[in-house]
mmCIF file of C-alpha atoms in Angstrom:
data_model
loop_
_atom_site.group_PDB
_atom_site.id
_atom_site.type_symbol
_atom_site.label_atom_id
_atom_site.label_comp_id
_atom_site.label_asym_id
_atom_site.label_seq_id
_atom_site.Cartn_x
_atom_site.Cartn_y
_atom_site.Cartn_z
ATOM 1 C CA MET A 1 -41.481 -73.641 264.377
ATOM 2 C CA HIS A 2 -44.481 -72.652 262.812
ATOM 3 C CA PHE A 3 -46.054 -75.106 260.645
ATOM 4 C CA ARG A 4 -48.032 -73.368 257.837
ATOM 5 C CA TRP A 5 -50.943 -75.924 257.276
ATOM 6 C CA GLU A 6 -52.399 -73.723 254.317
ATOM 7 C CA ILE A 7 -49.379 -74.616 252.322
ATOM 8 C CA ILE A 8 -50.315 -78.521 252.490
ATOM 9 C CA GLY A 9 -54.110 -77.329 251.527
ATOM 10 C CA GLU A 10 -52.844 -75.302 248.613
ATOM 11 C CA TYR A 11 -50.494 -77.901 246.997
ATOM 12 C CA TRP A 12 -52.199 -80.830 247.999
ATOM 13 C CA PRO A 13 -53.412 -81.316 244.517
ATOM 14 C CA LEU A 14 -49.642 -81.349 243.272
ATOM 15 C CA PHE A 15 -48.565 -83.699 246.231
ATOM 16 C CA VAL A 16 -51.396 -86.040 245.044
ATOM 17 C CA LYS A 17 -50.584 -86.089 241.751
ATOM 18 C CA GLY A 18 -46.681 -86.993 242.952
ATOM 19 C CA ALA A 19 -48.033 -89.836 245.055
ATOM 20 C CA VAL A 20 -50.244 -91.321 241.624
ATOM 21 C CA THR A 21 -46.961 -90.982 239.406
ATOM 22 C CA THR A 22 -44.582 -92.648 242.444
ATOM 23 C CA ILE A 23 -46.914 -95.587 242.815
ATOM 24 C CA GLU A 24 -47.257 -96.082 238.902
ATOM 25 C CA ALA A 25 -43.762 -95.573 238.594
ATOM 26 C CA THR A 26 -42.919 -98.143 241.373
ATOM 27 C CA VAL A 27 -45.773 -101.039 240.317
ATOM 28 C CA ILE A 28 -44.349 -100.699 236.470
ATOM 29 C CA ALA A 29 -40.763 -101.454 237.400
ATOM 30 C CA VAL A 30 -41.517 -104.093 239.960
ATOM 31 C CA VAL A 31 -43.499 -105.919 237.369
ATOM 32 C CA LEU A 32 -41.359 -105.648 234.792
ATOM 33 C CA GLY A 33 -38.103 -105.583 236.581
ATOM 34 C CA THR A 34 -39.568 -109.141 238.165
ATOM 35 C CA ILE A 35 -40.108 -110.841 234.613
ATOM 36 C CA ILE A 36 -36.170 -109.425 233.442
ATOM 37 C CA GLY A 37 -35.282 -110.529 237.030
ATOM 38 C CA LEU A 38 -36.414 -114.099 236.327
ATOM 39 C CA PHE A 39 -34.871 -114.365 232.807
ATOM 40 C CA ALA A 40 -31.476 -112.932 234.170
ATOM 41 C CA GLY A 41 -31.601 -115.150 237.238
ATOM 42 C CA ILE A 42 -32.153 -118.116 235.226
ATOM 43 C CA GLY A 43 -29.755 -116.886 232.637
ATOM 44 C CA ARG A 44 -27.180 -116.702 235.806
ATOM 45 C CA LEU A 45 -27.646 -119.833 236.142
ATOM 46 C CA ALA A 46 -27.358 -121.285 232.644
ATOM 47 C CA TYR A 47 -24.761 -124.027 232.384
ATOM 48 C CA VAL A 48 -23.887 -126.635 230.156
ATOM 49 C CA LYS A 49 -21.169 -128.867 230.932
ATOM 50 C CA HIS A 50 -19.863 -130.818 227.856
ATOM 51 C CA GLY A 51 -20.015 -129.996 223.778
ATOM 52 C CA ILE A 52 -20.617 -127.221 222.016
ATOM 53 C CA TRP A 53 -23.626 -126.035 223.977
ATOM 54 C CA LYS A 54 -21.186 -125.364 226.830
ATOM 55 C CA TYR A 55 -19.678 -122.474 224.954
ATOM 56 C CA ILE A 56 -22.985 -121.265 223.400
ATOM 57 C CA VAL A 57 -25.255 -121.229 226.652
ATOM 58 C CA THR A 58 -22.064 -119.292 228.415
ATOM 59 C CA LEU A 59 -21.682 -116.697 225.381
ATOM 60 C CA LEU A 60 -25.261 -116.057 225.255
ATOM 61 C CA PHE A 61 -27.153 -116.531 228.450
ATOM 62 C CA ARG A 62 -24.695 -116.923 231.201
ATOM 63 C CA TRP A 63 -22.118 -114.174 230.638
ATOM 64 C CA PRO A 64 -24.211 -111.538 229.275
ATOM 65 C CA ALA A 65 -26.473 -112.246 232.846
ATOM 66 C CA ILE A 66 -23.692 -111.722 234.768
ATOM 67 C CA VAL A 67 -22.480 -108.312 233.101
ATOM 68 C CA TYR A 68 -26.075 -106.921 233.398
ATOM 69 C CA ILE A 69 -26.311 -107.960 236.457
ATOM 70 C CA THR A 70 -22.743 -106.593 237.758
ATOM 71 C CA PHE A 71 -23.254 -103.407 236.209
ATOM 72 C CA PHE A 72 -26.778 -102.427 237.465
ATOM 73 C CA ARG A 73 -25.649 -103.534 241.208
ATOM 74 C CA GLY A 74 -22.413 -102.276 241.004
ATOM 75 C CA THR A 75 -23.404 -98.700 239.957
ATOM 76 C CA PRO A 76 -25.198 -95.921 241.473
ATOM 77 C CA LEU A 77 -29.159 -95.968 240.478
ATOM 78 C CA PHE A 78 -28.949 -91.613 240.035
ATOM 79 C CA VAL A 79 -25.819 -92.429 237.481
ATOM 80 C CA GLN A 80 -27.762 -94.923 235.688
ATOM 81 C CA ILE A 81 -30.961 -92.536 235.410
ATOM 82 C CA LEU A 82 -28.960 -90.079 233.531
ATOM 83 C CA ILE A 83 -27.319 -92.554 231.219
ATOM 84 C CA VAL A 84 -30.701 -93.783 230.429
ATOM 85 C CA HIS A 85 -32.327 -90.473 230.170
ATOM 86 C CA PHE A 86 -29.747 -88.783 228.150
ATOM 87 C CA GLY A 87 -28.088 -91.685 226.358
ATOM 88 C CA LEU A 88 -30.023 -94.283 226.143
ATOM 89 C CA MET A 89 -33.344 -92.838 225.182
ATOM 90 C CA PRO A 90 -32.063 -90.778 222.442
ATOM 91 C CA LEU A 91 -30.904 -93.861 220.748
ATOM 92 C CA LEU A 92 -33.979 -95.928 220.836
ATOM 93 C CA ILE A 93 -36.768 -92.856 220.387
ATOM 94 C CA ASN A 94 -35.256 -90.599 217.983
ATOM 95 C CA GLN A 95 -37.202 -88.694 215.106
ATOM 96 C CA THR A 96 -34.801 -89.647 212.601
ATOM 97 C CA ASP A 97 -33.018 -92.921 213.184
ATOM 98 C CA GLY A 98 -34.481 -94.197 216.551
ATOM 99 C CA TRP A 99 -33.737 -97.726 216.766
ATOM 100 C CA ILE A 100 -37.209 -98.670 218.112
ATOM 101 C CA ILE A 101 -39.233 -95.715 217.532
ATOM 102 C CA SER A 102 -38.825 -92.807 214.808
ATOM 103 C CA GLY A 103 -40.339 -90.226 212.828
ATOM 104 C CA ASP A 104 -43.716 -88.158 214.047
ATOM 105 C CA LEU A 105 -44.423 -91.155 216.675
ATOM 106 C CA ALA A 106 -40.792 -90.253 218.502
ATOM 107 C CA ARG A 107 -41.186 -86.322 217.909
ATOM 108 C CA THR A 108 -44.369 -86.687 219.481
ATOM 109 C CA ILE A 109 -42.935 -88.436 222.754
ATOM 110 C CA LYS A 110 -40.095 -86.141 222.906
ATOM 111 C CA LEU A 111 -42.370 -83.684 223.358
ATOM 112 C CA SER A 112 -44.623 -84.678 225.789
ATOM 113 C CA ASP A 113 -44.735 -85.865 229.739
ATOM 114 C CA TRP A 114 -44.432 -89.424 228.116
ATOM 115 C CA ASN A 115 -40.372 -88.836 227.364
ATOM 116 C CA VAL A 116 -39.666 -88.515 231.238
ATOM 117 C CA PHE A 117 -42.202 -90.861 232.544
ATOM 118 C CA LEU A 118 -40.555 -93.783 229.815
ATOM 119 C CA SER A 119 -36.946 -92.736 231.068
ATOM 120 C CA ALA A 120 -37.559 -93.407 234.546
ATOM 121 C CA ILE A 121 -39.597 -96.659 234.025
ATOM 122 C CA VAL A 122 -36.616 -98.093 231.933
ATOM 123 C CA ALA A 123 -34.075 -97.165 234.509
ATOM 124 C CA LEU A 124 -35.777 -98.073 237.570
ATOM 125 C CA THR A 125 -36.524 -101.421 236.085
ATOM 126 C CA LEU A 126 -33.387 -102.333 234.672
ATOM 127 C CA ASN A 127 -32.224 -101.694 238.314
ATOM 128 C CA SER A 128 -34.982 -103.376 240.008
ATOM 129 C CA GLY A 129 -34.020 -106.082 237.618
ATOM 130 C CA ALA A 130 -30.691 -106.765 238.185
ATOM 131 C CA TYR A 131 -31.180 -107.183 242.210
ATOM 132 C CA ILE A 132 -34.329 -109.382 241.593
ATOM 133 C CA ALA A 133 -32.232 -111.873 239.203
ATOM 134 C CA GLU A 134 -30.106 -112.130 242.172
ATOM 135 C CA ILE A 135 -33.064 -112.821 244.410
ATOM 136 C CA PHE A 136 -34.548 -115.581 242.269
ATOM 137 C CA ARG A 137 -31.089 -117.339 241.577
ATOM 138 C CA ALA A 138 -30.695 -117.514 245.541
ATOM 139 C CA GLY A 139 -33.952 -118.809 245.534
ATOM 140 C CA ILE A 140 -33.940 -121.256 242.892
ATOM 141 C CA GLN A 141 -30.310 -122.620 244.595
ATOM 142 C CA SER A 142 -32.155 -122.696 247.955
ATOM 143 C CA ILE A 143 -34.500 -125.669 246.085
ATOM 144 C CA ASP A 144 -32.426 -129.176 246.804
ATOM 145 C CA LYS A 145 -30.920 -130.257 244.022
ATOM 146 C CA GLY A 146 -32.539 -133.979 244.275
ATOM 147 C CA GLN A 147 -36.202 -132.256 243.199
ATOM 148 C CA ALA A 148 -34.828 -131.483 239.862
ATOM 149 C CA GLU A 149 -33.171 -134.497 239.485
ATOM 150 C CA ALA A 150 -36.601 -136.480 240.020
ATOM 151 C CA ALA A 151 -38.270 -133.983 237.757
ATOM 152 C CA ARG A 152 -35.637 -135.179 235.151
ATOM 153 C CA SER A 153 -35.764 -138.706 235.624
ATOM 154 C CA LEU A 154 -39.604 -138.609 235.363
ATOM 155 C CA GLY A 155 -39.123 -136.974 231.809
ATOM 156 C CA LEU A 156 -39.656 -132.945 232.153
ATOM 157 C CA SER A 157 -37.484 -130.968 230.129
ATOM 158 C CA TYR A 158 -35.576 -128.342 232.039
ATOM 159 C CA PRO A 159 -38.016 -125.905 231.444
ATOM 160 C CA LYS A 160 -40.847 -127.476 232.322
ATOM 161 C CA THR A 161 -39.141 -128.235 235.753
ATOM 162 C CA LEU A 162 -38.265 -124.809 236.482
ATOM 163 C CA ARG A 163 -41.749 -123.750 235.517
ATOM 164 C CA TYR A 164 -43.250 -126.445 237.656
ATOM 165 C CA ILE A 165 -41.114 -127.631 240.445
ATOM 166 C CA ILE A 166 -38.512 -125.465 241.001
ATOM 167 C CA VAL A 167 -39.607 -121.994 240.606
ATOM 168 C CA PRO A 168 -42.911 -121.920 242.086
ATOM 169 C CA GLN A 169 -40.962 -123.598 245.748
ATOM 170 C CA ALA A 170 -38.504 -120.783 245.063
ATOM 171 C CA PHE A 171 -41.168 -118.060 244.865
ATOM 172 C CA ARG A 172 -42.442 -118.533 248.340
ATOM 173 C CA ARG A 173 -39.172 -118.234 249.747
ATOM 174 C CA MET A 174 -38.341 -115.124 247.235
ATOM 175 C CA LEU A 175 -41.044 -113.271 248.847
ATOM 176 C CA PRO A 176 -39.730 -111.396 251.963
ATOM 177 C CA PRO A 177 -36.772 -110.313 249.471
ATOM 178 C CA LEU A 178 -38.911 -109.574 246.763
ATOM 179 C CA GLY A 179 -41.368 -106.988 248.967
ATOM 180 C CA ASN A 180 -37.442 -105.704 250.651
ATOM 181 C CA GLU A 181 -36.993 -104.708 246.749
ATOM 182 C CA ALA A 182 -39.915 -103.196 245.998
ATOM 183 C CA ILE A 183 -40.006 -101.087 249.206
ATOM 184 C CA ALA A 184 -36.624 -100.073 248.300
ATOM 185 C CA LEU A 185 -37.089 -98.871 244.790
ATOM 186 C CA LEU A 186 -40.386 -97.230 245.987
ATOM 187 C CA LYS A 187 -38.150 -95.067 248.215
ATOM 188 C CA ASP A 188 -35.453 -95.045 245.410
ATOM 189 C CA SER A 189 -37.919 -93.709 242.945
ATOM 190 C CA SER A 190 -37.562 -90.366 244.239
ATOM 191 C CA LEU A 191 -34.519 -90.224 242.368
ATOM 192 C CA VAL A 192 -35.789 -89.898 238.964
ATOM 193 C CA SER A 193 -36.942 -86.302 240.070
ATOM 194 C CA ALA A 194 -33.719 -84.971 238.725
ATOM 195 C CA ILE A 195 -34.964 -85.865 235.169
ATOM 196 C CA GLY A 196 -38.280 -83.846 235.801
ATOM 197 C CA LEU A 197 -40.429 -86.268 236.412
ATOM 198 C CA GLY A 198 -43.235 -85.056 238.754
ATOM 199 C CA GLU A 199 -43.440 -87.583 241.420
ATOM 200 C CA LEU A 200 -43.230 -86.829 245.413
ATOM 201 C CA ALA A 201 -39.623 -85.300 245.472
ATOM 202 C CA TYR A 202 -40.368 -83.381 242.511
ATOM 203 C CA ALA A 203 -43.253 -82.118 243.720
ATOM 204 C CA ALA A 204 -41.639 -81.025 247.444
ATOM 205 C CA ARG A 205 -39.203 -79.278 245.578
ATOM 206 C CA THR A 206 -41.756 -77.450 243.517
ATOM 207 C CA VAL A 207 -43.531 -76.452 246.791
ATOM 208 C CA PHE A 208 -40.200 -75.377 248.186
ATOM 209 C CA GLY A 209 -38.968 -73.609 245.309
ATOM 210 C CA SER A 210 -42.182 -71.576 245.258
ATOM 211 C CA THR A 211 -42.547 -70.987 249.545
ATOM 212 C CA THR A 212 -38.973 -71.245 250.602
ATOM 213 C CA ARG A 213 -40.328 -73.544 253.261
ATOM 214 C CA VAL A 214 -39.098 -76.968 253.946
ATOM 215 C CA TRP A 215 -40.843 -78.340 257.062
ATOM 216 C CA GLU A 216 -44.398 -78.301 254.906
ATOM 217 C CA PRO A 217 -43.135 -79.736 251.616
ATOM 218 C CA TYR A 218 -40.475 -82.378 252.416
ATOM 219 C CA LEU A 219 -42.450 -83.587 256.140
ATOM 220 C CA THR A 220 -45.662 -83.827 253.279
ATOM 221 C CA ILE A 221 -44.184 -86.412 251.365
ATOM 222 C CA SER A 222 -42.412 -88.064 253.820
ATOM 223 C CA ALA A 223 -45.734 -88.563 255.425
ATOM 224 C CA PHE A 224 -46.806 -89.961 252.041
ATOM 225 C CA TYR A 225 -43.627 -91.958 251.510
ATOM 226 C CA LEU A 226 -44.435 -93.841 254.965
ATOM 227 C CA VAL A 227 -47.991 -94.619 254.270
ATOM 228 C CA MET A 228 -47.120 -96.849 251.075
ATOM 229 C CA THR A 229 -43.900 -98.731 252.610
ATOM 230 C CA LEU A 230 -46.114 -99.318 255.193
ATOM 231 C CA GLY A 231 -49.366 -100.306 253.183
ATOM 232 C CA LEU A 232 -46.472 -102.277 250.849
ATOM 233 C CA SER A 233 -45.310 -104.172 254.195
ATOM 234 C CA LEU A 234 -48.697 -105.364 255.130
ATOM 235 C CA LEU A 235 -49.275 -106.644 251.371
ATOM 236 C CA VAL A 236 -46.079 -108.629 251.891
ATOM 237 C CA ALA A 237 -47.202 -110.244 255.085
ATOM 238 C CA TRP A 238 -50.357 -111.235 253.908
ATOM 239 C CA LEU A 239 -48.874 -112.695 250.818
ATOM 240 C CA GLU A 240 -46.157 -114.795 252.967
ATOM 241 C CA ARG A 241 -49.203 -115.720 255.410
ATOM 242 C CA ARG A 242 -51.167 -116.595 252.142
ATOM 243 C CA TYR A 243 -48.281 -118.707 251.010
ATOM 244 C CA GLY A 244 -47.517 -120.059 254.217
ATOM 245 C CA VAL A 245 -43.799 -118.749 254.658
ATOM 246 C CA ASP A 246 -42.334 -119.217 257.692
ATOM 247 C CA SER A 247 -41.314 -115.187 258.673
ATOM 248 C CA ARG A 248 -39.806 -116.332 262.523
#
């Protein structure tokens, strides 16, 4: 195999731009996915024993959270990306009757690179949020019930008990699986190249199409992914030490 370094040098700006886009999409999706996952995880655990609130909480919080988590954990990310880009986003952002954005702004977004980037962010965020919701659920359930009962007996409301007592303790236990989810999402973000987002996999495919060379572009993006995942692993390990998580 004759490795042609000049190809990497020629297309280096394209690889770097793809790496930046990959990092941006992953970071935004993980942050937004964590917020969605927190509320979905709490909604998944929402439960009232008696009275009318039992049915209200179940219909408005518990069941929607279960349906959301089940769908996004049970279907391929690739399919979700296509549904979001070609189905959901045209409903939300449409020049004539967009549910969220319409008119000239919708047209401008449609004609810009933001169209694909927003679709990628929405798909990755929804997928990540479903997995993180289960991480939050498991973390919250791992905390001894006595602590919640003690907090409630001291007069703290249910939201304050979660905010000040349960979630901070559960977060320490959730750090390792949250780190694993972020690393998995970083690698899975390559799937958004299917809708044309110029991230790393898209850059490699572009170089392959121009040069018909396989090794140079795909080994290059492999090195990029390896560096980024190792960096993320080190960050997670530092956070675990910072918050005293026992990783043995």
